[in-house]
Tab-separated table of C-alpha atoms and ligand atoms in Angstrom:
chain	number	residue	atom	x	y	z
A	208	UNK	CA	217.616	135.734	-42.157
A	209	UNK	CA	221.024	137.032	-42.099
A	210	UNK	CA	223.905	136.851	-39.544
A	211	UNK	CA	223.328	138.028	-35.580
A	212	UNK	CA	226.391	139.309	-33.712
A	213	UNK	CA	226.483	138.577	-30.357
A	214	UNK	CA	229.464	140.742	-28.533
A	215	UNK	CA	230.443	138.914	-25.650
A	216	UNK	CA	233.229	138.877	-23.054
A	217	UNK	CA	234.978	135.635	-23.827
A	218	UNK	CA	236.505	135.235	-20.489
A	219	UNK	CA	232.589	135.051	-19.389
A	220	UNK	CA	232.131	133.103	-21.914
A	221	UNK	CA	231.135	129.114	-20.953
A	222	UNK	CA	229.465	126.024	-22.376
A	223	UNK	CA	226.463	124.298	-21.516
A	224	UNK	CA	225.308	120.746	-22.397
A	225	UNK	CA	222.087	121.687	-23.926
A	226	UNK	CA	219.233	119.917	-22.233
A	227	UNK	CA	217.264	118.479	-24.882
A	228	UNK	CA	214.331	115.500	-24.565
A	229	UNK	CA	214.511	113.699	-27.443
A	230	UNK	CA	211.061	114.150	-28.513
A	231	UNK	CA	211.486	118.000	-28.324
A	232	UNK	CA	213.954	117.844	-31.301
A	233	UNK	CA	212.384	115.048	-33.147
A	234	UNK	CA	215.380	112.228	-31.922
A	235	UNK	CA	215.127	108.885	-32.896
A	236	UNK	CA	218.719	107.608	-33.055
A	237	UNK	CA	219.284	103.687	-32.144
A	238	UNK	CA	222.205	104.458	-29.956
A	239	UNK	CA	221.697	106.032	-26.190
A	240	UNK	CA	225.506	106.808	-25.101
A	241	UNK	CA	227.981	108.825	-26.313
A	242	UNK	CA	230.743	107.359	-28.032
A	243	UNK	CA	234.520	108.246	-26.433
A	244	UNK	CA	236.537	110.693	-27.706
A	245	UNK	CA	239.836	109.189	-29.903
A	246	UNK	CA	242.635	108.857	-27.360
A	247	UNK	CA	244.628	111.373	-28.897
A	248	UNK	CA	241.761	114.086	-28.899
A	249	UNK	CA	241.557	116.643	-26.735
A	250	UNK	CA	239.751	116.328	-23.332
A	251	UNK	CA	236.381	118.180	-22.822
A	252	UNK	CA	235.880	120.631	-19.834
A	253	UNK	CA	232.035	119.625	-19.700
A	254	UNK	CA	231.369	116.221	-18.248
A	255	UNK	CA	229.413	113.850	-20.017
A	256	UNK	CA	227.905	111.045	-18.165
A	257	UNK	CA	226.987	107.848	-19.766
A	258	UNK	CA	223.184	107.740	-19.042
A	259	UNK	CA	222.388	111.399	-18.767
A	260	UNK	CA	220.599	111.510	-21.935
A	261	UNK	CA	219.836	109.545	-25.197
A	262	UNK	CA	221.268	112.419	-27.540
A	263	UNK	CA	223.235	111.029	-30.252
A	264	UNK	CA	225.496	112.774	-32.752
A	265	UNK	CA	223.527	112.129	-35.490
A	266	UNK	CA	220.733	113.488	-34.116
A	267	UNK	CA	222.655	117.081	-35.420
A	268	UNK	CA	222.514	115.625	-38.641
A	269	UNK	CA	220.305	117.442	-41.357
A	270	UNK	CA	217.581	114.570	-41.770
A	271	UNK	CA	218.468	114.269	-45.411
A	272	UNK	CA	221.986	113.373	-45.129
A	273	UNK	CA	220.789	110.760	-42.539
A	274	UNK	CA	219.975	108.624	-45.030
A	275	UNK	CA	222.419	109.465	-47.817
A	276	UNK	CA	224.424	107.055	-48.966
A	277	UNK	CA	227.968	107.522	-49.317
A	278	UNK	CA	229.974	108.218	-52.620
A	279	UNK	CA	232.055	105.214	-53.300
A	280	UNK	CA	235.286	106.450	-54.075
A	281	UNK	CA	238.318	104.704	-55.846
A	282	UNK	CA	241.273	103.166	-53.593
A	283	UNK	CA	244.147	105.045	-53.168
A	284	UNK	CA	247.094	103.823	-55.291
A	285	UNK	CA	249.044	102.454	-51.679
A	286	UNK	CA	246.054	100.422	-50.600
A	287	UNK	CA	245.799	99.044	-53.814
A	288	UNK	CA	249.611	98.582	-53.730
A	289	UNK	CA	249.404	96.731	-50.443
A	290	UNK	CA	246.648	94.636	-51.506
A	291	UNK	CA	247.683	93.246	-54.783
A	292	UNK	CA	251.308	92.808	-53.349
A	293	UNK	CA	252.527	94.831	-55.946
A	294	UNK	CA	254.736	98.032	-55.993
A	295	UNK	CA	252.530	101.028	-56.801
A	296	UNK	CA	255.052	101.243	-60.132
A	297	UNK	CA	254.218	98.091	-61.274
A	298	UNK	CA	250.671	99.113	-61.561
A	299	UNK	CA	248.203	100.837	-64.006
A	300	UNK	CA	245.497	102.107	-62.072
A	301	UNK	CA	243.082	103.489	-64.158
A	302	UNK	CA	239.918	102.910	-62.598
A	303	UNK	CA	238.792	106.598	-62.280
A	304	UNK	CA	239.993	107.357	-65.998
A	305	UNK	CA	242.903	109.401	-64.842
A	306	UNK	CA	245.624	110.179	-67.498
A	307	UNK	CA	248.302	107.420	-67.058
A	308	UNK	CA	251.172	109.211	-68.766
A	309	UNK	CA	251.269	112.228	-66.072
A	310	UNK	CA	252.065	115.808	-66.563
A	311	UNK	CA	254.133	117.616	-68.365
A	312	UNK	CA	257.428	117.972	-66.516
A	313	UNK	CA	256.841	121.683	-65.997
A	314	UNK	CA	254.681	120.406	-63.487
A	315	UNK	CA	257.681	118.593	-61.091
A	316	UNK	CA	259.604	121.403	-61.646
A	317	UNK	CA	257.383	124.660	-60.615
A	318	UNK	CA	256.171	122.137	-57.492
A	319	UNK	CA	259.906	121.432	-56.385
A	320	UNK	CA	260.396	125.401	-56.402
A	321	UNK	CA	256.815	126.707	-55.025
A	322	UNK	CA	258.047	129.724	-53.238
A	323	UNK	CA	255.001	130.525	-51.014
A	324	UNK	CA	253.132	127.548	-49.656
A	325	UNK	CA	252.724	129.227	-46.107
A	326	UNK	CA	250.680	132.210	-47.540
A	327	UNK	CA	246.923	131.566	-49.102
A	328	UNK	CA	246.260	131.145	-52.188
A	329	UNK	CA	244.700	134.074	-54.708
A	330	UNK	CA	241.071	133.722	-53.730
A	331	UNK	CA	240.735	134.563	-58.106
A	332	UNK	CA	243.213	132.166	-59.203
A	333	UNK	CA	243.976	135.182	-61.094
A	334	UNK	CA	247.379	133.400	-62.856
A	335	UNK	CA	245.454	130.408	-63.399
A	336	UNK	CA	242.307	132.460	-65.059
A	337	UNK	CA	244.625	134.921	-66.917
A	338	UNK	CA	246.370	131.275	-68.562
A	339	UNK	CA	242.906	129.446	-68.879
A	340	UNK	CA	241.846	132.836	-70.758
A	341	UNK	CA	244.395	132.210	-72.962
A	342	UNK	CA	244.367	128.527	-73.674
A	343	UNK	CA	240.610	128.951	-74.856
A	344	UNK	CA	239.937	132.006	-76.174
A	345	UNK	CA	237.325	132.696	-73.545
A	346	UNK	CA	237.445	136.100	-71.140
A	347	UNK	CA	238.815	135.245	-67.427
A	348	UNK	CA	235.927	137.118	-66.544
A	349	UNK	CA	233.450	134.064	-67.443
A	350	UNK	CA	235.976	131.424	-65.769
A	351	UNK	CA	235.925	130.161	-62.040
A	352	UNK	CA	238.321	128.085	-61.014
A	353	UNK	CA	237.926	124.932	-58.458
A	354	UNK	CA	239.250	122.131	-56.411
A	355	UNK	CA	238.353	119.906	-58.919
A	356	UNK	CA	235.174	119.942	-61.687
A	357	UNK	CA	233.427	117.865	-58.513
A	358	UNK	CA	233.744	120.961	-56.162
A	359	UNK	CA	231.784	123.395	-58.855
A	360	UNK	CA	229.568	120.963	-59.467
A	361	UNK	CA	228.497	120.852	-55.681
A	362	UNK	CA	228.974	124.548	-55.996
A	363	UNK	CA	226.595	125.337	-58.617
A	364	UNK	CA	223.913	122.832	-56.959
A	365	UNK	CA	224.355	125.140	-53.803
A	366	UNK	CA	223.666	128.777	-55.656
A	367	UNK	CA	220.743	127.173	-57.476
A	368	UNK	CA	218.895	124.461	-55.348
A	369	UNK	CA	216.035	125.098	-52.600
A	370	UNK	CA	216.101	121.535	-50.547
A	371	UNK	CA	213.249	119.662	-52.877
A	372	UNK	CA	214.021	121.347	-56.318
A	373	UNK	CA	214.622	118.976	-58.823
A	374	UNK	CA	217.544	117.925	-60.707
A	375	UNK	CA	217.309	116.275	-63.809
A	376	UNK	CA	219.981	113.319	-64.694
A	377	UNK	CA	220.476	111.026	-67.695
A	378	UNK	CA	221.939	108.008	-66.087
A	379	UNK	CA	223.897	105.935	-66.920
A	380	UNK	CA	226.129	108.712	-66.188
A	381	UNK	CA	228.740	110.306	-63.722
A	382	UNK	CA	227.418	109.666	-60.612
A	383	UNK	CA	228.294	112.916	-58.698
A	384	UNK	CA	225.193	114.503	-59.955
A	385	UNK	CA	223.154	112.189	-58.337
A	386	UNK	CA	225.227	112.233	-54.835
A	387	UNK	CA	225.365	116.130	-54.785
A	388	UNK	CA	222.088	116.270	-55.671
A	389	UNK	CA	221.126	113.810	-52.555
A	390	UNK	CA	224.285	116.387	-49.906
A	391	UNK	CA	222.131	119.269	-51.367
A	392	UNK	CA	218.480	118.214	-50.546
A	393	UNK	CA	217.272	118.056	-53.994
A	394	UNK	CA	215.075	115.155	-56.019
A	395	UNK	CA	216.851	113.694	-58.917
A	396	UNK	CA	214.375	112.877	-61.543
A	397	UNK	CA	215.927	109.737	-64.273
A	398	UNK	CA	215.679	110.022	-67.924
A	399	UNK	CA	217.588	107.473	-68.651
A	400	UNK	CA	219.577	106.973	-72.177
A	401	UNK	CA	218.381	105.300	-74.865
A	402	UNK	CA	220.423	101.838	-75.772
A	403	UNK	CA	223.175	103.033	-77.567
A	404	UNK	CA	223.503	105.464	-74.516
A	405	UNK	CA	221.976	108.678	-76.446
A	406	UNK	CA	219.691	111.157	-74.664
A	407	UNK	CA	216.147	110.720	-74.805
A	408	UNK	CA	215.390	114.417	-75.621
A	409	UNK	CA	211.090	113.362	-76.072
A	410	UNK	CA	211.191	112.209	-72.376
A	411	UNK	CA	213.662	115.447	-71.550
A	412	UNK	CA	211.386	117.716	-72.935
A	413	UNK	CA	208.086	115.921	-71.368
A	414	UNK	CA	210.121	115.908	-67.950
A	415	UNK	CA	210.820	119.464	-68.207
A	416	UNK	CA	206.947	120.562	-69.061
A	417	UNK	CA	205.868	118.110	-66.276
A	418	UNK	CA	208.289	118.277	-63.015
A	419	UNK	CA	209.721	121.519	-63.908
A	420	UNK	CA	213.517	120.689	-62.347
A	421	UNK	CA	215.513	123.410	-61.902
A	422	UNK	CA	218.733	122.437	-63.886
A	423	UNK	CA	219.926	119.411	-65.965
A	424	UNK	CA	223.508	117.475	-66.155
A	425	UNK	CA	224.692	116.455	-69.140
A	426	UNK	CA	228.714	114.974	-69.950
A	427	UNK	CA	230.105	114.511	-73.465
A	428	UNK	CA	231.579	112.914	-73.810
A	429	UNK	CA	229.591	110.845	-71.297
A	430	UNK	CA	231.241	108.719	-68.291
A	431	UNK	CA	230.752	105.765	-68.620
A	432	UNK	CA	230.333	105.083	-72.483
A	433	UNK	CA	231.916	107.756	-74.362
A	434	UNK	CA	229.434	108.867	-76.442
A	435	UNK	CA	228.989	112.618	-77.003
A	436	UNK	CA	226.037	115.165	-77.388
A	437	UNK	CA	225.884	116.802	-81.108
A	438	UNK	CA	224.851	120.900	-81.376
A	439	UNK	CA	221.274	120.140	-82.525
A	440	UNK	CA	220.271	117.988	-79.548
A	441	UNK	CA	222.310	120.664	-77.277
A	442	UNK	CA	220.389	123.464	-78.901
A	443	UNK	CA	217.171	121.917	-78.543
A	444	UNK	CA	217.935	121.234	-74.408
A	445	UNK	CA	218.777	124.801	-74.728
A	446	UNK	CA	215.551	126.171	-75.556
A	447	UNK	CA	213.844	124.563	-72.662
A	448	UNK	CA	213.232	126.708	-69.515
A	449	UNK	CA	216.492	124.728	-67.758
A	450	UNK	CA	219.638	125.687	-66.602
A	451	UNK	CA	222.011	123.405	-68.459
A	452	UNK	CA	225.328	122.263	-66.725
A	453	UNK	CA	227.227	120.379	-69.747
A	454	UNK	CA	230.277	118.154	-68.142
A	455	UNK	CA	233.287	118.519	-70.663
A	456	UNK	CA	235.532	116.656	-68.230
A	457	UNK	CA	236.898	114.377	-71.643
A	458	UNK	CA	236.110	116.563	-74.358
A	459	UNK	CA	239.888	117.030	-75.251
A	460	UNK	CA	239.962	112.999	-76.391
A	461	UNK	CA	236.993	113.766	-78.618
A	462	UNK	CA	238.128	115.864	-81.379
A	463	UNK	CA	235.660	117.926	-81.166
A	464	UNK	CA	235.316	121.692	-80.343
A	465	UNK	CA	234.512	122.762	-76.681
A	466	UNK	CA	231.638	124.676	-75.863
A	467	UNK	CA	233.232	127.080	-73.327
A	468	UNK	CA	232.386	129.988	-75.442
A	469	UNK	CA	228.726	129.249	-75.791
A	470	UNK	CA	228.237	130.550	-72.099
A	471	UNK	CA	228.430	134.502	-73.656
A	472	UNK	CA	225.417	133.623	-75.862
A	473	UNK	CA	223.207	131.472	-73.727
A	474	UNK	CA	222.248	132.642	-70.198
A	475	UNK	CA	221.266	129.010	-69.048
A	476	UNK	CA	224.690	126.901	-69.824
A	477	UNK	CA	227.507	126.415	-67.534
A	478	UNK	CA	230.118	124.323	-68.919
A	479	UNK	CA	232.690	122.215	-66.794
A	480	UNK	CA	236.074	121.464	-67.777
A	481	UNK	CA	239.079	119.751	-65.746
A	482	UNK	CA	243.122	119.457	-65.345
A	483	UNK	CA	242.370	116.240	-63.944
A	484	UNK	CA	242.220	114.002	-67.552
A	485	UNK	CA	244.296	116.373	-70.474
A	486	UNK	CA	247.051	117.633	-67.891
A	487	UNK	CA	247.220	114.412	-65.914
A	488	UNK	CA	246.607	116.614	-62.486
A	489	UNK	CA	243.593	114.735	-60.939
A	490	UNK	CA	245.838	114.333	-57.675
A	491	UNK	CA	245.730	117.970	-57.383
A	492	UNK	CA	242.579	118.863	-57.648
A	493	UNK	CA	241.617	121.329	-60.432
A	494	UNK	CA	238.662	122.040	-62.176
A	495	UNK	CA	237.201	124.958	-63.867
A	496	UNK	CA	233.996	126.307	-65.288
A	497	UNK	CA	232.812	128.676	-67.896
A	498	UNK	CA	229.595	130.583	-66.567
A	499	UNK	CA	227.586	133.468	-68.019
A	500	UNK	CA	227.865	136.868	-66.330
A	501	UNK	CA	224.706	137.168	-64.570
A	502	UNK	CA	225.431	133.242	-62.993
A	503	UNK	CA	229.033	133.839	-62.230
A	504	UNK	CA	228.968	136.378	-59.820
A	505	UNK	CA	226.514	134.553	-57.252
A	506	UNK	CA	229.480	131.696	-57.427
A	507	UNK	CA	231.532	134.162	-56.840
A	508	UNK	CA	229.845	134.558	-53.144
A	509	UNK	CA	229.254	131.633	-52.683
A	510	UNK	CA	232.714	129.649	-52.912
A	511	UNK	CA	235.279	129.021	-50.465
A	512	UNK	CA	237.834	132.156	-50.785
A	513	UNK	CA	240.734	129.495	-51.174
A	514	UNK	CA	239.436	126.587	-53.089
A	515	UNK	CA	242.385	126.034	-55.511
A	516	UNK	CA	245.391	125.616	-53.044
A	517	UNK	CA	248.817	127.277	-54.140
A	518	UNK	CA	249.943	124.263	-55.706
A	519	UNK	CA	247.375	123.039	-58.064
A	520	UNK	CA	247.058	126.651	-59.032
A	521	UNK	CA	250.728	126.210	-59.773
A	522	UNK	CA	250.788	123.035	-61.322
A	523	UNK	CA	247.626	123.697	-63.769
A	524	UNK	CA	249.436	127.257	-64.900
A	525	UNK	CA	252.799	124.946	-65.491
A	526	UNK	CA	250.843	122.037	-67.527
A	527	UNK	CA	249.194	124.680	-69.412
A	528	UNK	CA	253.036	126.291	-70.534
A	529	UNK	CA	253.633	122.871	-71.960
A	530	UNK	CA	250.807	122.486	-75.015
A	531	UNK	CA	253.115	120.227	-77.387
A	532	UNK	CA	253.441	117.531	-74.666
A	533	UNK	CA	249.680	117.916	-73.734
A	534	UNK	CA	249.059	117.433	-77.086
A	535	UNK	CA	251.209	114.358	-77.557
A	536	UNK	CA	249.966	112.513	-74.644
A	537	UNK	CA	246.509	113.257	-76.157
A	538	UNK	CA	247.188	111.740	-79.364
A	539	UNK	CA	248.574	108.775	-77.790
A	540	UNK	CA	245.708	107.925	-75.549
A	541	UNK	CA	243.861	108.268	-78.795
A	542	UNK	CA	245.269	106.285	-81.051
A	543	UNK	CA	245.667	103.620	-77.959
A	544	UNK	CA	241.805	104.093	-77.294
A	545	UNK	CA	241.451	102.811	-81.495
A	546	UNK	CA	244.119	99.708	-80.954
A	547	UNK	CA	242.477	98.802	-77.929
A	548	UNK	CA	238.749	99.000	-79.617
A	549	UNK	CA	240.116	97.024	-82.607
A	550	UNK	CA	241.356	93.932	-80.389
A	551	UNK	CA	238.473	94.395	-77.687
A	552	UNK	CA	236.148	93.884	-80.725
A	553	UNK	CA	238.183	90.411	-81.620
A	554	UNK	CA	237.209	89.202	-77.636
A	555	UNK	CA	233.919	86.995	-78.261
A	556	UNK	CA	232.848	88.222	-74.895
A	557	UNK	CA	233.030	91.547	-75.263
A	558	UNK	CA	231.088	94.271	-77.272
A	559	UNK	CA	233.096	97.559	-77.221
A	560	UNK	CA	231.060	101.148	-77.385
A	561	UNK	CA	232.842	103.426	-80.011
A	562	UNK	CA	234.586	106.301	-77.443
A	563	UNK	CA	235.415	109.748	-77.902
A	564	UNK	CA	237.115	109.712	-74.642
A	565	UNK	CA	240.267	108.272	-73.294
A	566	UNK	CA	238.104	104.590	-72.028
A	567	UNK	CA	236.117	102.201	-74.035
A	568	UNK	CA	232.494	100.698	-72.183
A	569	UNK	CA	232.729	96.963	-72.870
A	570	UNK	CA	229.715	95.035	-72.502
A	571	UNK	CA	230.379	91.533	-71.341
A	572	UNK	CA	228.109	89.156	-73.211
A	573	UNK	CA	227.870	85.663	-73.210
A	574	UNK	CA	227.242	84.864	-69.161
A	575	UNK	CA	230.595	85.695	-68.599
A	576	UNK	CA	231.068	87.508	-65.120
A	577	UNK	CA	232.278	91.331	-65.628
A	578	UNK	CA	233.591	91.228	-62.066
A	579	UNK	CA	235.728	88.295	-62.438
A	580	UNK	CA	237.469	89.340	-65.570
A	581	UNK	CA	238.046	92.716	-63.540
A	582	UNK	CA	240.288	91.261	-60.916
A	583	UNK	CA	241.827	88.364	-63.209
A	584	UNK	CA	242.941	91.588	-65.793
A	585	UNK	CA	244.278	93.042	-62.125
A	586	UNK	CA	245.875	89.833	-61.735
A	587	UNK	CA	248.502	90.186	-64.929
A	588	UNK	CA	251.279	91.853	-64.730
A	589	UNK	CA	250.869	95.652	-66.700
A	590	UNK	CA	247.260	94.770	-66.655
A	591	UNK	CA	244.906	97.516	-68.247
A	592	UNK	CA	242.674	97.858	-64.891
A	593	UNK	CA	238.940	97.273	-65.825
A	594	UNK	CA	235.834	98.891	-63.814
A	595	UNK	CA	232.381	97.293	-63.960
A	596	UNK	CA	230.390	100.766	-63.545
A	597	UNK	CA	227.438	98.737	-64.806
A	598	UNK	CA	226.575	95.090	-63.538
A	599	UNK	CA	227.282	93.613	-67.247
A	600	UNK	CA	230.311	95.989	-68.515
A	601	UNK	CA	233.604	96.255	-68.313
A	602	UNK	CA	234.934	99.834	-68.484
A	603	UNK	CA	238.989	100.108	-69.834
A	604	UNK	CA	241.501	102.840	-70.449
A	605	UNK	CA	244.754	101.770	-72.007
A	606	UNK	CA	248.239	102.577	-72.707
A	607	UNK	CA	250.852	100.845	-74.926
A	608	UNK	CA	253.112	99.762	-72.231
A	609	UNK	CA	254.610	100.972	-68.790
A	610	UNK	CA	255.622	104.514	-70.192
A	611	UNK	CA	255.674	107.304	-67.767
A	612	UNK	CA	255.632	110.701	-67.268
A	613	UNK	CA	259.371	110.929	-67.834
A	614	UNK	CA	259.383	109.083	-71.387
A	615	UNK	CA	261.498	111.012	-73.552
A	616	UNK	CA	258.837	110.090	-76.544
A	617	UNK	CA	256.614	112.904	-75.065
B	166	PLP	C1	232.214	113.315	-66.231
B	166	PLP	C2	233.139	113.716	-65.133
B	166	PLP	N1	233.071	114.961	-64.663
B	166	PLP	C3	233.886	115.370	-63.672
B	166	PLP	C4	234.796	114.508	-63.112
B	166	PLP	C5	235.630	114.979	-61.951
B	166	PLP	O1	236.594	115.869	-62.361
B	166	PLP	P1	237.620	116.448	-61.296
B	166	PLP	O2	238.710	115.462	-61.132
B	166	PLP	O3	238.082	117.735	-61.921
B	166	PLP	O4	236.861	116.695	-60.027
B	166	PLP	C6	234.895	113.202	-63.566
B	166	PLP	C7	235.859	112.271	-62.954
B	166	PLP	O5	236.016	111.154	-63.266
B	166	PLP	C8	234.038	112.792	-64.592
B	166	PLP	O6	234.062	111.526	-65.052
């Protein structure tokens, strides 16, 4: 194990076209030619011929990831622009439960004046962990800092996960789990959540005797419903012989206290947080976790030295200077969440989850298509965009009207 250094003189140094049978390396691919290179790549000095071997590409791939399937990720705003015919500001896209009111204005202003965006980023987001520190009354010491909640989550699965250790998920939930899980070679054993979307902690606690999986993902509140997990079922995953990664990615809309500071008392909890939903940053890509000491430091290793780029480190520590308007445009998604559940109730159709996050699950009853009342809401003018996560719901986040990030009300 370990790292080999091989000295060499690199004007002696030269490449050879490895000659490989394709039974000697287990290759099985359908195709027997090499693609061509994109016109505008560069040319290669070593000559490829057309039949000189069945080696395909994807015969480097790790046999896993072979057969992953990919992550389906949302459309970007200018696809979505071009294909409803419809100027990106005359939409509401709110199909990945981003914040629609955008951030604080701090934000513009500490982007439009970044002074160093040719020189790396602090490898500690030390600014970032000193303000983070601050806003929660946790050390910087037990805070990491990433591109994103969905780059620690891959993150942690790498420091923890042999290929074939087992996950444990509580579907229906975020979906990430599942997909890093699959990148990072591990089995995802289901317990899936009762009707009203609670956890099964019986069939948790029987999983955990049985398969033994290494860690378990829990959100609250939980994408896609909204419900939430209370301290005694939390304490009782606890005591099981797991490490516990709880998702807090929309605890700000719930009221409720995060559990950031429960990492100093219990050495198997990681908690998750994100800039992407309260600050309105998911563009840029921040995310940050709460870890106990003895968990932290292998992250620590283990991360990319520059994972938060100089700009979202910026933006995030300029949101964060701005708590009044972060507060506001909580409240308002709020009490829009409760207006929204009110008349979604009135809809014959529809049977709205109560939400302690900033969307409402709808399921669509009646034999009336979810999908279809997706893209006739996308039809409307100001339309509150839907998302079917689940063949027979509707999924909706809401705001009163077209306000934006430069409303004076906020
Ligand atoms: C439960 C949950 N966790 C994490 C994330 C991703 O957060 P980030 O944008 O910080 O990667 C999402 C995004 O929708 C989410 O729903």
């Amino acid at each position: 194990m370990g790292v080999t250094d091989f000295f060499c003189n690199t004007s002696s140094l030269c490449l050879h076209r490895p000659k490989l049978s394709p039974d000697c390396c287990g290759l099985r691919g359908s195709r027997t030619t090499f693609m061509p290179p994109p016109a505008a790549s560069t040319s290669s000095s070593v000559p490829v011929k057309e039949d000189d071997c069945s080696l395909t590409g994807d015969s480097f791939i790790r046999p896993h990831l072979r057969k992953l399937s990919p992550y389906q990720p949302i459309l970007p705003f200018e696809v979505l622009s071009t294909r409803l015919g419809r100027k990106p500001e005359d939409i509401v896209k709110l199909d990945a439960n981003e914040n629609p009111y955008g951030p604080p204005p701090e934000v513009f202003e500490a982007l439009g004046s970044m002074r160093f965006p040719y020189i790396y980023p602090d490898p500690e987001s030390r600014r970032l962990r000193a303000a983070l520190a601050e806003d929660s009354g946790l050390e910087s010491d037990y805070i990491l800092a990433g591109c994103g909640a969905d780059e620690l989550i891959d993150l942690i699965m790498r420091c923890v996960l042999e290929p074939g250790d087992k996950i444990l998920d509580c579907p229906p939930t975020f979906t990430m789990y599942e997909f890093d899980a699959g990148v990072n070679g591990a089995v995802v054993i289901k317990v899936p959540r009762k009707s009203d979307f609670s956890l099964d902690v019986k069939r948790i606690i029987e999983v955990v005797e049985q398969e033994k999986p290494k860690c378990i993902f829990l959100t609250s509140p939980n994408n896609p419903d909204g419900s939430i997990i209370n301290d005694d079922t939390l304490l009782e995953i606890l005591n099981l012989p797991i490490l516990v990664v709880l998702d807090e990615a929309y605890i700000e809309f719930s009221g409720l206290e995060s559990r950031l500071r429960w990492v100093k008392k219990f050495e198997n909890l990681i908690v998750l947080r994100t800039f992407s939903k309260r600050a309105a940053l998911a563009g840029l890509r921040v995310g940050y976790g709460a870890f106990p000491l003895s968990i932290i430091e292998y992250l620590w290793r283990a991360k990319q030295p520059y994972n938060v780029s100089v700009a979202a480190e910026l933006a995030a520590c300029a949101a964060l200077q701005n708590p009044d308007y972060l507060e506001n445009v909580k409240v308002a998604l709020v009490q829009e969440r409760e207006r929204l559940f009110k008349l979604l109730k009135e809809v014959p159709f529809l049977n709205p989850y109560p939400s302690y996050s900033n969307f409402i699950l709808c399921e669509v009853t009646s034999g009336v298509d979810a999908k279809k009342l997706k893209f006739q809401s996308l039809s409307r003018p100001f339309a509150v965009l839907g998302k079917h996560t689940l063949q027979e719901f509707l999924h909706f986040t809401g705001r009163p009207c077209q306000k934006r990030c430069d409303d004076s009300s906020l």
